CSV table of C-alpha atoms in Angstrom, one decimal:
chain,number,residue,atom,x,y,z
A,228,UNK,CA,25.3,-9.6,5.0
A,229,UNK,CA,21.6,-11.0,4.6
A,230,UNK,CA,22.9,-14.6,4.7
A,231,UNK,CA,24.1,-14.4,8.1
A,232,UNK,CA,21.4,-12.2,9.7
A,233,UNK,CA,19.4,-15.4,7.6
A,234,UNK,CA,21.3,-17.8,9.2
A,235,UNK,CA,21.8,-16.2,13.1
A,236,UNK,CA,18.2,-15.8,12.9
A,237,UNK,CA,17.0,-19.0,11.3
A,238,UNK,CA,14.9,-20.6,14.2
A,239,UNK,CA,13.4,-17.0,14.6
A,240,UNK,CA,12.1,-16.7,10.9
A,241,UNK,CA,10.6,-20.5,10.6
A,242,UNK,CA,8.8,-19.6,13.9
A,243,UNK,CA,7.3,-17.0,12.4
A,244,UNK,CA,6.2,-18.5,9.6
A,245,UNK,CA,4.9,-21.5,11.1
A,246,UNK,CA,2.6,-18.7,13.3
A,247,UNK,CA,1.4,-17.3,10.2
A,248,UNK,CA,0.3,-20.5,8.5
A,249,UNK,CA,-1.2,-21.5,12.0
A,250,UNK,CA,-3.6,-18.7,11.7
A,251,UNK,CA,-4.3,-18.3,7.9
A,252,UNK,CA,-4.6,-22.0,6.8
A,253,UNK,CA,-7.3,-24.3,7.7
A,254,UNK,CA,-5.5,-27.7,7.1
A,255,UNK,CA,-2.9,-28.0,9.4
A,256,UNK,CA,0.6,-28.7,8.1
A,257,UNK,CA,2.2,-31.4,9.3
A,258,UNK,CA,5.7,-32.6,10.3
A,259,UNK,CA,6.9,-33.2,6.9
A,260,UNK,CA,5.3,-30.2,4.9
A,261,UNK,CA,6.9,-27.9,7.5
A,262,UNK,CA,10.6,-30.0,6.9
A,263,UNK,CA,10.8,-29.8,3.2
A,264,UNK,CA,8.7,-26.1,2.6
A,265,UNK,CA,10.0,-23.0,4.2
A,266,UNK,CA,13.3,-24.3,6.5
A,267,UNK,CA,14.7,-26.0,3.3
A,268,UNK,CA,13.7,-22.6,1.5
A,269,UNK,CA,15.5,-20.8,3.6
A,270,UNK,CA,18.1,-22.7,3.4
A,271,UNK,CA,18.8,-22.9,0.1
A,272,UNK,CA,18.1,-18.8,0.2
A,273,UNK,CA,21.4,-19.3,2.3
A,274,UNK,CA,23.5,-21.0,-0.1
A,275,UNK,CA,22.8,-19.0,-2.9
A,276,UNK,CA,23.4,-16.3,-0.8
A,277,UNK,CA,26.6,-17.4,0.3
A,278,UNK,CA,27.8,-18.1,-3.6
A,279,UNK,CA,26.9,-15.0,-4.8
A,280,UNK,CA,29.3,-13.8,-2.5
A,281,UNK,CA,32.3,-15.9,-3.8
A,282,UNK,CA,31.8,-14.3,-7.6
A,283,UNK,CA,32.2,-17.5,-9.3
A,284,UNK,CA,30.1,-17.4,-12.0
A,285,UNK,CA,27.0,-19.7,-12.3
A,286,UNK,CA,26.9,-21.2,-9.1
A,287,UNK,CA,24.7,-19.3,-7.6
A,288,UNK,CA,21.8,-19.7,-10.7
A,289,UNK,CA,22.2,-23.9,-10.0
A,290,UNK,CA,20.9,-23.5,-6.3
A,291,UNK,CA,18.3,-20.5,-7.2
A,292,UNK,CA,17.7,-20.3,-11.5
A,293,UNK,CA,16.4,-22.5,-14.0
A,294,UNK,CA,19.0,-23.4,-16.6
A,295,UNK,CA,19.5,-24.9,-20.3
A,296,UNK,CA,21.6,-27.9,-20.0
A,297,UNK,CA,22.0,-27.7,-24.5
A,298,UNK,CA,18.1,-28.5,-25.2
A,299,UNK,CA,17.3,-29.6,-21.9
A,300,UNK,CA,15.8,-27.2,-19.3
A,301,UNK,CA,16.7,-28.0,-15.7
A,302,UNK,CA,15.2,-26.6,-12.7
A,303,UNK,CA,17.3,-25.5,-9.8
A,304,UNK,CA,17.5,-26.8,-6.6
A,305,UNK,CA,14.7,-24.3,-5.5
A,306,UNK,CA,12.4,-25.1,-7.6
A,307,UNK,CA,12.7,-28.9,-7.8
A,308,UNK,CA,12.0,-28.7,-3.9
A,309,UNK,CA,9.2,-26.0,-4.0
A,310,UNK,CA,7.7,-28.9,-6.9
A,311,UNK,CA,7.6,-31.3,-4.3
A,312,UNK,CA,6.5,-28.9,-1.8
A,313,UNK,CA,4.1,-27.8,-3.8
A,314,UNK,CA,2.6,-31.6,-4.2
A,315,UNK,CA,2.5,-32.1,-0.9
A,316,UNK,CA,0.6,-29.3,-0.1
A,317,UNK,CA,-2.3,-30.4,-2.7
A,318,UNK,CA,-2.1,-33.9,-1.1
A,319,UNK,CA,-2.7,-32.1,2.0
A,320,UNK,CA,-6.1,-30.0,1.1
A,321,UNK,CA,-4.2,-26.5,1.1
A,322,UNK,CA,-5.3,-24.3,-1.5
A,323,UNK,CA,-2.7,-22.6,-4.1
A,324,UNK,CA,-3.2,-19.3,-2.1
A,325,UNK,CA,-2.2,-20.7,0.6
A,326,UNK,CA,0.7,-22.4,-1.4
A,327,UNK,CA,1.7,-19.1,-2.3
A,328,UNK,CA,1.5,-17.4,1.2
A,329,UNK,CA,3.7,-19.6,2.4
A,330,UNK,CA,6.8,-18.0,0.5
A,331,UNK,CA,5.2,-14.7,1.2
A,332,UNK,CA,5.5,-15.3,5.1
A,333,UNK,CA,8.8,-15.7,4.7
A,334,UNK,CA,9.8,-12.6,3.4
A,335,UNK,CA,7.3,-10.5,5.2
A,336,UNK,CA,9.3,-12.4,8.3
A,337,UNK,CA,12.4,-11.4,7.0
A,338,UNK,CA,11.4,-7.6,6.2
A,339,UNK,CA,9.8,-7.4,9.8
A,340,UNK,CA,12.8,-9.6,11.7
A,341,UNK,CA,15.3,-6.8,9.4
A,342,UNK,CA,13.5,-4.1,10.4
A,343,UNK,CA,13.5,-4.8,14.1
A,344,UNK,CA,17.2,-5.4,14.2
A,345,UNK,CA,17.9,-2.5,12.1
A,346,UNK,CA,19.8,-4.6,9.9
A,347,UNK,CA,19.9,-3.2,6.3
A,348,UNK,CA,20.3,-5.4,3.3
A,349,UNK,CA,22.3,-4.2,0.0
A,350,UNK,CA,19.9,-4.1,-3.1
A,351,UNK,CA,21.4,-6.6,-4.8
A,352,UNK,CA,21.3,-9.1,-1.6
A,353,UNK,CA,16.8,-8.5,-1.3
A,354,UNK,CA,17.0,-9.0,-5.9
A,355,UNK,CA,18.6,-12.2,-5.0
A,356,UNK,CA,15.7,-12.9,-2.7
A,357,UNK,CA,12.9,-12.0,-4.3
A,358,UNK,CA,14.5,-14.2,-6.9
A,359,UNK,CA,14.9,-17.4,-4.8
A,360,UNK,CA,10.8,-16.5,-3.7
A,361,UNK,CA,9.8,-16.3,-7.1
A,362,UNK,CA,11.5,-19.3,-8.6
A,363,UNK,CA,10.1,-21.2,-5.6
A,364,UNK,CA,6.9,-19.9,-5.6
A,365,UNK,CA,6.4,-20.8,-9.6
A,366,UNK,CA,8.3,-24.3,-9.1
A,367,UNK,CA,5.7,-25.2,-6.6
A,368,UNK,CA,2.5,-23.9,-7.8
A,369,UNK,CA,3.1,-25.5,-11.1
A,370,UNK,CA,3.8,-28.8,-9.7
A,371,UNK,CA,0.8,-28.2,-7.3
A,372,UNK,CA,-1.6,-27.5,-10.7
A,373,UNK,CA,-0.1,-30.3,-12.5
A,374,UNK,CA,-0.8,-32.8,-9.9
A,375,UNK,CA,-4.1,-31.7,-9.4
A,376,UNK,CA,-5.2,-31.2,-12.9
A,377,UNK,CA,-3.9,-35.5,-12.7
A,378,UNK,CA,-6.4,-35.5,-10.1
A,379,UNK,CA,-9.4,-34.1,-11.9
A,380,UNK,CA,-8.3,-36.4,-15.2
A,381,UNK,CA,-8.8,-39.5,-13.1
A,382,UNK,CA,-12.2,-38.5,-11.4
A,383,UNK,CA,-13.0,-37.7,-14.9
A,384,UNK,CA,-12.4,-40.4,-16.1
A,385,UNK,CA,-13.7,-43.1,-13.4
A,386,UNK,CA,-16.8,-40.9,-14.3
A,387,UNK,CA,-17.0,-41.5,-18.0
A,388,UNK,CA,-16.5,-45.1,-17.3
A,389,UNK,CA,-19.4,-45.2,-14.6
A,390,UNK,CA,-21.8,-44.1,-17.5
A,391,UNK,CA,-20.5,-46.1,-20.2
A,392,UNK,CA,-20.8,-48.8,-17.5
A,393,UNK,CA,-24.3,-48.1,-16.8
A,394,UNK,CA,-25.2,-47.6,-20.8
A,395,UNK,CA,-24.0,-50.7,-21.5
A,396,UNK,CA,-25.8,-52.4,-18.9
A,397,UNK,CA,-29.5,-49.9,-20.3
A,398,UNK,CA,-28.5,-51.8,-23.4
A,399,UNK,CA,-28.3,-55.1,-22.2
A,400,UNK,CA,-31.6,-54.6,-20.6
């Protein structure tokens, strides 16, 4: 089952995904960006995982799947931490690519880690996944483009009050 080859080989996969960010990225990532992104990831992958497994029926989307909650739309667990992942990254100078490569390491390191092991997953277990990496990855970079579109509001508008301010003072004059 991928949740225990996920969990046995834990350490292994956020190593590897710490190597590929340490020779893609130019900011550095520190101590906190690498506690909340990919190990919290993966371990939320693990829990829903591991509930898909127990067939009750919609625990596994509350980890993993944006819900309605009546007219109320509530992100998963995934996302909401990919959104905060995703800030911290912009507060850190990485780009969105590199917001996005960050999920991808992660199941390139699982494919490759699979593949050397010879462990096979079931179809349903690498849907699940790809799932998880896409509701992370689109929790995060929207969070990341909201918070810096905030960003570029506020330069914008220190700048329009920096030329009023010097108008007004033209006019004075």
């Amino acid at each position: 089952m991928l949740h225990e080859f996920l969990t046995k080989n834990r350490d292994e996969l956020i190593r590897r995904c710490r190597a590929k960010v340490a020779i893609r990225t130019a900011p550095r990532p520190t101590d906190a960006e690498i506690q909340h992104g990919i190990p919290l990831f993966l371990q939320q992958l693990i829990k829903t995982l591991r509930l898909e497994q127990t067939f009750i029926p919609g625990q596994p989307e509350k980890v993993s799947a944006a819900r309605q909650d009546g007219a109320a739309h509530v992100p998963s667990e995934m996302a909401a931490t990919a959104a905060m992942h995703g800030s911290e990254l912009l507060q850190q100078g990485f780009s969105v690519n590199q917001v996005v490569h960050n999920y991808g390491d992660l199941c390139q390191s699982v494919s490759d880690l699979a593949v050397e092991h010879g462990t096979p997953f079931t179809t349903d277990e690498f849907r699940t996944l790809n799932r998880c990496l896409d509701d992370a990855i689109a929790g995060a970079v929207t969070e990341y483009a909201r918070q810096r579109d905030l960003v570029v509001e506020e330069g914008n508008q220190v700048a329009a009050n920096e030329h009023l301010g010097f108008l007004a003072h033209e006019m004075r004059n």
